GROMACS .gro file of C-alpha atoms in nm:
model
  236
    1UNK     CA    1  14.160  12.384  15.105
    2UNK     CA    2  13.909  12.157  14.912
    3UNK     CA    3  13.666  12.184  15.164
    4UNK     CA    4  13.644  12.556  15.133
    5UNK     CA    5  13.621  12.568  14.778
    6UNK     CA    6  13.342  12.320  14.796
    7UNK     CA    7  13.189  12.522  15.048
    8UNK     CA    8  13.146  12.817  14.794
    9UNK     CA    9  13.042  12.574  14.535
   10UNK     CA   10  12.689  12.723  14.540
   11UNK     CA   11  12.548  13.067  14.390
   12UNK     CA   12  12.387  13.296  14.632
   13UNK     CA   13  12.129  13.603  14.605
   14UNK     CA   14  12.394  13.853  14.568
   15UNK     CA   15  12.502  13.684  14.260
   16UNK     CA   16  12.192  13.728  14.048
   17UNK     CA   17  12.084  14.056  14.231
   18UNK     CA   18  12.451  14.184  14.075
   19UNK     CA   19  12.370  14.026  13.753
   20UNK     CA   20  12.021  14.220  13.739
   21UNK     CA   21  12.133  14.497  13.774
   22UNK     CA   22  12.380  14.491  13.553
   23UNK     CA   23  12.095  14.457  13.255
   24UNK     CA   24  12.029  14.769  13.395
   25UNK     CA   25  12.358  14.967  13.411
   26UNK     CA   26  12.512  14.803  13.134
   27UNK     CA   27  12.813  15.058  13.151
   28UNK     CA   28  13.188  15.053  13.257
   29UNK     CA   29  13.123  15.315  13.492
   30UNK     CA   30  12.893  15.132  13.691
   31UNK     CA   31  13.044  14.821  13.651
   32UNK     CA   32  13.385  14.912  13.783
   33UNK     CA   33  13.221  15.071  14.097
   34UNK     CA   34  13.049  14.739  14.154
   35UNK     CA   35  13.368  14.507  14.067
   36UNK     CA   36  13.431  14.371  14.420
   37UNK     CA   37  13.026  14.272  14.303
   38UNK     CA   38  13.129  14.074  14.022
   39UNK     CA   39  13.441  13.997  14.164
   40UNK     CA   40  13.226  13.766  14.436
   41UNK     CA   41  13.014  13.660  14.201
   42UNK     CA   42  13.312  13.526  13.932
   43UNK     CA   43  13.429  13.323  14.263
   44UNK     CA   44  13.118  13.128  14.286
   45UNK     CA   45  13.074  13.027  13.961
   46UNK     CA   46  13.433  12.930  13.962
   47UNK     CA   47  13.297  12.725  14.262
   48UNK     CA   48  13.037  12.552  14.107
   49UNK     CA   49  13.244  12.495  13.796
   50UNK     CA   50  13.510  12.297  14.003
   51UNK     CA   51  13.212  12.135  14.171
   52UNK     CA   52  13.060  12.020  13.824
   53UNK     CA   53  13.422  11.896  13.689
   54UNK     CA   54  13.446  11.672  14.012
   55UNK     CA   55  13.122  11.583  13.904
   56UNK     CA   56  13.134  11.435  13.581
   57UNK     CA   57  13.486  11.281  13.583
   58UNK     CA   58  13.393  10.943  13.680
   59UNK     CA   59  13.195  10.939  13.327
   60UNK     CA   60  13.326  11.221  13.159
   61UNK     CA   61  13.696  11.218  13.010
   62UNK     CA   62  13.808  11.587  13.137
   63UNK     CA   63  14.192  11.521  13.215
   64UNK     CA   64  14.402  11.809  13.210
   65UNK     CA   65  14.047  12.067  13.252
   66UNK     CA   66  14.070  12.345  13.460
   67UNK     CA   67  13.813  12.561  13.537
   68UNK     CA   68  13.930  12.870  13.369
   69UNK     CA   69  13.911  12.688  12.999
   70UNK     CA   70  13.521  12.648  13.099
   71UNK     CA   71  13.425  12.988  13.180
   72UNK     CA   72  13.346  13.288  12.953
   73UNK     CA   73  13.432  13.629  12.986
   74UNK     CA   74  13.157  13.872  13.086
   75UNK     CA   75  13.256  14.135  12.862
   76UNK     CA   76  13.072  14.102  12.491
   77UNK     CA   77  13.257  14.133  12.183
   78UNK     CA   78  13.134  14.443  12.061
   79UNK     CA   79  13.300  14.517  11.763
   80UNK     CA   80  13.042  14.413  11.504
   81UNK     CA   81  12.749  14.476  11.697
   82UNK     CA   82  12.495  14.759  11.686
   83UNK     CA   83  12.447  14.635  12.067
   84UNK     CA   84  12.746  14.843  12.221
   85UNK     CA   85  12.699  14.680  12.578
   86UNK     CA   86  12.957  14.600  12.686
   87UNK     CA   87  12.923  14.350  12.920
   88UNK     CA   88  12.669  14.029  12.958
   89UNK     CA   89  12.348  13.962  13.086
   90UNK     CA   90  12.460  13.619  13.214
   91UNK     CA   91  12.723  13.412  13.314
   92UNK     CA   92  12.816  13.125  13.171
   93UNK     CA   93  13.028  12.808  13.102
   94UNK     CA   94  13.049  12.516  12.849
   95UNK     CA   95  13.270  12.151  12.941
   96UNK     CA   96  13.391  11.961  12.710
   97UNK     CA   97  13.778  11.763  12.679
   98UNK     CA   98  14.023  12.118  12.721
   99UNK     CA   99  13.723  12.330  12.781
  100UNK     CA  100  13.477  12.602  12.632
  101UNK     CA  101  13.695  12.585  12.304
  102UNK     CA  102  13.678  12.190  12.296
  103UNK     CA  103  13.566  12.183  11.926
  104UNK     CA  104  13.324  11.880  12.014
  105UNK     CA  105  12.945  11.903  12.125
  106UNK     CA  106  13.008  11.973  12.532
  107UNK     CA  107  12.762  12.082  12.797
  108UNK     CA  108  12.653  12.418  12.795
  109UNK     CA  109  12.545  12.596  13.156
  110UNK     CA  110  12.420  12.979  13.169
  111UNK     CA  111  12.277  13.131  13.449
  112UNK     CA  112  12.087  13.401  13.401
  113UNK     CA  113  11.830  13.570  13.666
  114UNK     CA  114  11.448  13.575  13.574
  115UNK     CA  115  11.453  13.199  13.561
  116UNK     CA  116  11.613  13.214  13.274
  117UNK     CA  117  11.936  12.968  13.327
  118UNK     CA  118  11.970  12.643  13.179
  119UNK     CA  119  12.206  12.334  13.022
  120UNK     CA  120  12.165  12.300  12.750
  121UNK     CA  121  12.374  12.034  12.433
  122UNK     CA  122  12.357  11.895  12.119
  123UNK     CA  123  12.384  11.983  11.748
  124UNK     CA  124  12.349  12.421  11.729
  125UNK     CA  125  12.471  12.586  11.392
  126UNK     CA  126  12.655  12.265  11.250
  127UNK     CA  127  12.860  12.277  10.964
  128UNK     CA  128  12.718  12.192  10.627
  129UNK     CA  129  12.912  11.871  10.644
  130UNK     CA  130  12.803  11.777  11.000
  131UNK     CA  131  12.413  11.829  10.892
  132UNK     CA  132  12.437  11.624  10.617
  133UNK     CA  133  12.635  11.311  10.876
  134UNK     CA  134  12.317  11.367  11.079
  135UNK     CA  135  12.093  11.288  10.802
  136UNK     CA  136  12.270  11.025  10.697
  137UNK     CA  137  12.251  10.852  11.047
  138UNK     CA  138  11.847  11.005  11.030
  139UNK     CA  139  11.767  10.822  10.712
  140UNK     CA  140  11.985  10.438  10.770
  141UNK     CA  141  12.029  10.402  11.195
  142UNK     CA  142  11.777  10.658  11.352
  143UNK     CA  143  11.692  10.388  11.604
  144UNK     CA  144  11.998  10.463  11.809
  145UNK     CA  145  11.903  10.861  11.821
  146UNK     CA  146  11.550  10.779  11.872
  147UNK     CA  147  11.661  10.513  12.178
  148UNK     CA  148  11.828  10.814  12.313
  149UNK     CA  149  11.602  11.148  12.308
  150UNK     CA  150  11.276  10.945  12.332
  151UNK     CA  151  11.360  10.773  12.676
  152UNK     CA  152  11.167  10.900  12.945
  153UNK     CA  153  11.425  10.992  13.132
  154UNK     CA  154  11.562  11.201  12.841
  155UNK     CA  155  11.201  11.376  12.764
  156UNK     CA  156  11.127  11.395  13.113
  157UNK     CA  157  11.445  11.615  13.160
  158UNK     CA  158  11.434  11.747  12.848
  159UNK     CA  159  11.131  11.775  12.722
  160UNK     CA  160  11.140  11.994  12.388
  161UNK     CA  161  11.410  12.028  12.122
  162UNK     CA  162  11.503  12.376  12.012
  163UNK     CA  163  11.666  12.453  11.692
  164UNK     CA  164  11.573  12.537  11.346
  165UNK     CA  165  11.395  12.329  11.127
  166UNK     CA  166  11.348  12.324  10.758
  167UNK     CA  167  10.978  12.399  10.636
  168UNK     CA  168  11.096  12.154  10.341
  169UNK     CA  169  11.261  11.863  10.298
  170UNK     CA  170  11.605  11.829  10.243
  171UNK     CA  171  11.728  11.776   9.868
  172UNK     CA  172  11.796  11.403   9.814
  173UNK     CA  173  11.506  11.283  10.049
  174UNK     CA  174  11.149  11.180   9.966
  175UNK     CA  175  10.867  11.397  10.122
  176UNK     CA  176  10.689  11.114  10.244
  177UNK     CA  177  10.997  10.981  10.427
  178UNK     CA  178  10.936  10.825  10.806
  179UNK     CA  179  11.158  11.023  10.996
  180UNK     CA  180  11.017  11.364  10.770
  181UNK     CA  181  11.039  11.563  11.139
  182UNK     CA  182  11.395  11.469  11.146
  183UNK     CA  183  11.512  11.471  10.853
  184UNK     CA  184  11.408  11.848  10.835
  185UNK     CA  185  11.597  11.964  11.140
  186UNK     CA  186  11.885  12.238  11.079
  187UNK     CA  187  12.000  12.210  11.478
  188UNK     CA  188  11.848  11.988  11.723
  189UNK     CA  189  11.960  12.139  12.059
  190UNK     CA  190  11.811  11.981  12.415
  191UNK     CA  191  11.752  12.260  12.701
  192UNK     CA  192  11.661  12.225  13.043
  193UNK     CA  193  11.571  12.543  13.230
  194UNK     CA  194  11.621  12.612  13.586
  195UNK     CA  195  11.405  12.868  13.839
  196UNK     CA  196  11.581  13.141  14.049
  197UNK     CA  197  11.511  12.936  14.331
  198UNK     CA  198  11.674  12.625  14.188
  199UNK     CA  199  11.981  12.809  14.041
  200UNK     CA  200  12.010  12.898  14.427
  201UNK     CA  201  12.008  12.596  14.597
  202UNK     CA  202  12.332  12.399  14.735
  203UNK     CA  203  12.269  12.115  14.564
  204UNK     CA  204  12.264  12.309  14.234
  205UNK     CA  205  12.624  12.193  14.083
  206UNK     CA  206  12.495  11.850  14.119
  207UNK     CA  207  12.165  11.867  13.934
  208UNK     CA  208  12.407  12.004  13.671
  209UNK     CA  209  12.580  11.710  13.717
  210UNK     CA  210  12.292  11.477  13.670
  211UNK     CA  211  12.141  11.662  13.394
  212UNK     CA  212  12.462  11.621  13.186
  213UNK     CA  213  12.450  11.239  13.250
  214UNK     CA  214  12.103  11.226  13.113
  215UNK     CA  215  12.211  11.387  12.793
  216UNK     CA  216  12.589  11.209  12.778
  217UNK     CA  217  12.468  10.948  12.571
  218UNK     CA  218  12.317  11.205  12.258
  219UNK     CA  219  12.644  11.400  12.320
  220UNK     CA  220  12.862  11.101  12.218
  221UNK     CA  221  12.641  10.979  11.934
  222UNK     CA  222  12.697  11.343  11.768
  223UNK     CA  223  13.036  11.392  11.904
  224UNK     CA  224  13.082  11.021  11.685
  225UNK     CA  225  12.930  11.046  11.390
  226UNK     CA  226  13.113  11.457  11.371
  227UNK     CA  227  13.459  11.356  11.485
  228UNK     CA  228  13.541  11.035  11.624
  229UNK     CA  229  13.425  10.847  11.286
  230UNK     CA  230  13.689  11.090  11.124
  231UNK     CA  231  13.933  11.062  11.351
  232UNK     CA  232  13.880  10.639  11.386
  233UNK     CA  233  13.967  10.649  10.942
  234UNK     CA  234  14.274  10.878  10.958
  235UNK     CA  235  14.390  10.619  11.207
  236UNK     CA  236  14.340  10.322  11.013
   0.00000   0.00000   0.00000
């Protein structure tokens, strides 16, 4: 049985064909004539989900994951959006301990037709309190973070931060500070993009696999200083 799930772990042509098309009939009607469609195309990224989890698990602490807790629904939550769509342009799942609903930084995958897929991690619309425990760690111990995202592995894979930045500096820190490009960063989120072609290929759930190693070790310095720090005092 686990060699015929592996088997499917791999996305095919119909899958992003469906998902194209979709953008373009972006209606219940259509979509409920095409279900067997999406139906095929749910299975393999349930495929390539159980293929990433196998994946990670000798480095990653996923007990107790299943693939379901990973995935995200198609349909959109429409209820306060002028976009009435009701379904997705992509599909998508995120793997952290329990899950898409972790409440940790976790890996991020969406695959999306029109090279547009990626994985992407890191810090994306922190709270208020979590910024200012990055800037903390920015302005005494930034050597760690800068060990991390400036390795050439890291910038190889990942070559450009996304996020917003501040077009000041943040109340309580000099303007002439070193780490000024830092220090002014709202969200400092790491993507790596994938080509049609790539998204198709059958070694795709492990690149995945790889790319998520490469950006472990920023994941656990955030998922620290955020949480673990915390969780490390209410223990002692």
């Amino acid at each position: 049985m686990k060699a015929k799930t592996a088997a499917k772990a791999v996305f095919t042509a119909p899958t992003l064909e469906f998902m194209s098309e979709l953008v373009q009939n972006n209606n219940r009607e259509w979509f409920q004539a095409n279900r067997p469609r999406y139906d095929a195309a749910k299975a393999e990224l349930c495929g390539v989900v159980e293929r990433v989890l196998a994946g990670l698990s000798p480095f990653e602490p996923l007990a107790n994951t299943s693939v379901k807790d990973c995935i995200f629904r198609i349909n959109r939550d429409i209820r306060f959006s002028k976009d009435k769509a009701p379904y997705k342009s992509n599909l998508a799942f995120a793997i952290g301990p329990g899950g898409r609903h972790s409440g940790r930084i976790d890996y991020y995958v969406h695959i999306q037709p029109g090279n547009q897929s990626f994985l992407g991690a890191g810090m994306w619309q922190p709270t208020p309190a979590n910024l200012a425990k990055f800037r903390q760690e920015v302005d005494y111990n930034v050597q760690e973070l800068k060990d991390i995202i400036e390795a050439d592995e890291f910038k190889t894979y990942f070559p450009e931060a996304h996020g917003e930045t501040l077009k000041v500096m943040p109340k309580g820190y000099p303007a002439d500070h070193p780490e000024i490009d830092l220090l002014r960063r709202k969200e400092l989120f790491f993507m790596h993009r994938y080509t049609d072609k790539e998204v198709l290929k059958p070694t795709f759930a492990d690149e995945i696999v790889r790319g998520c190693r490469i950006i472990k070790p920023y994941c656990d310095l955030l998922n620290y200083l955020f949480y673990d720090e915390k969780e490390e005092q209410v223990t002692l």
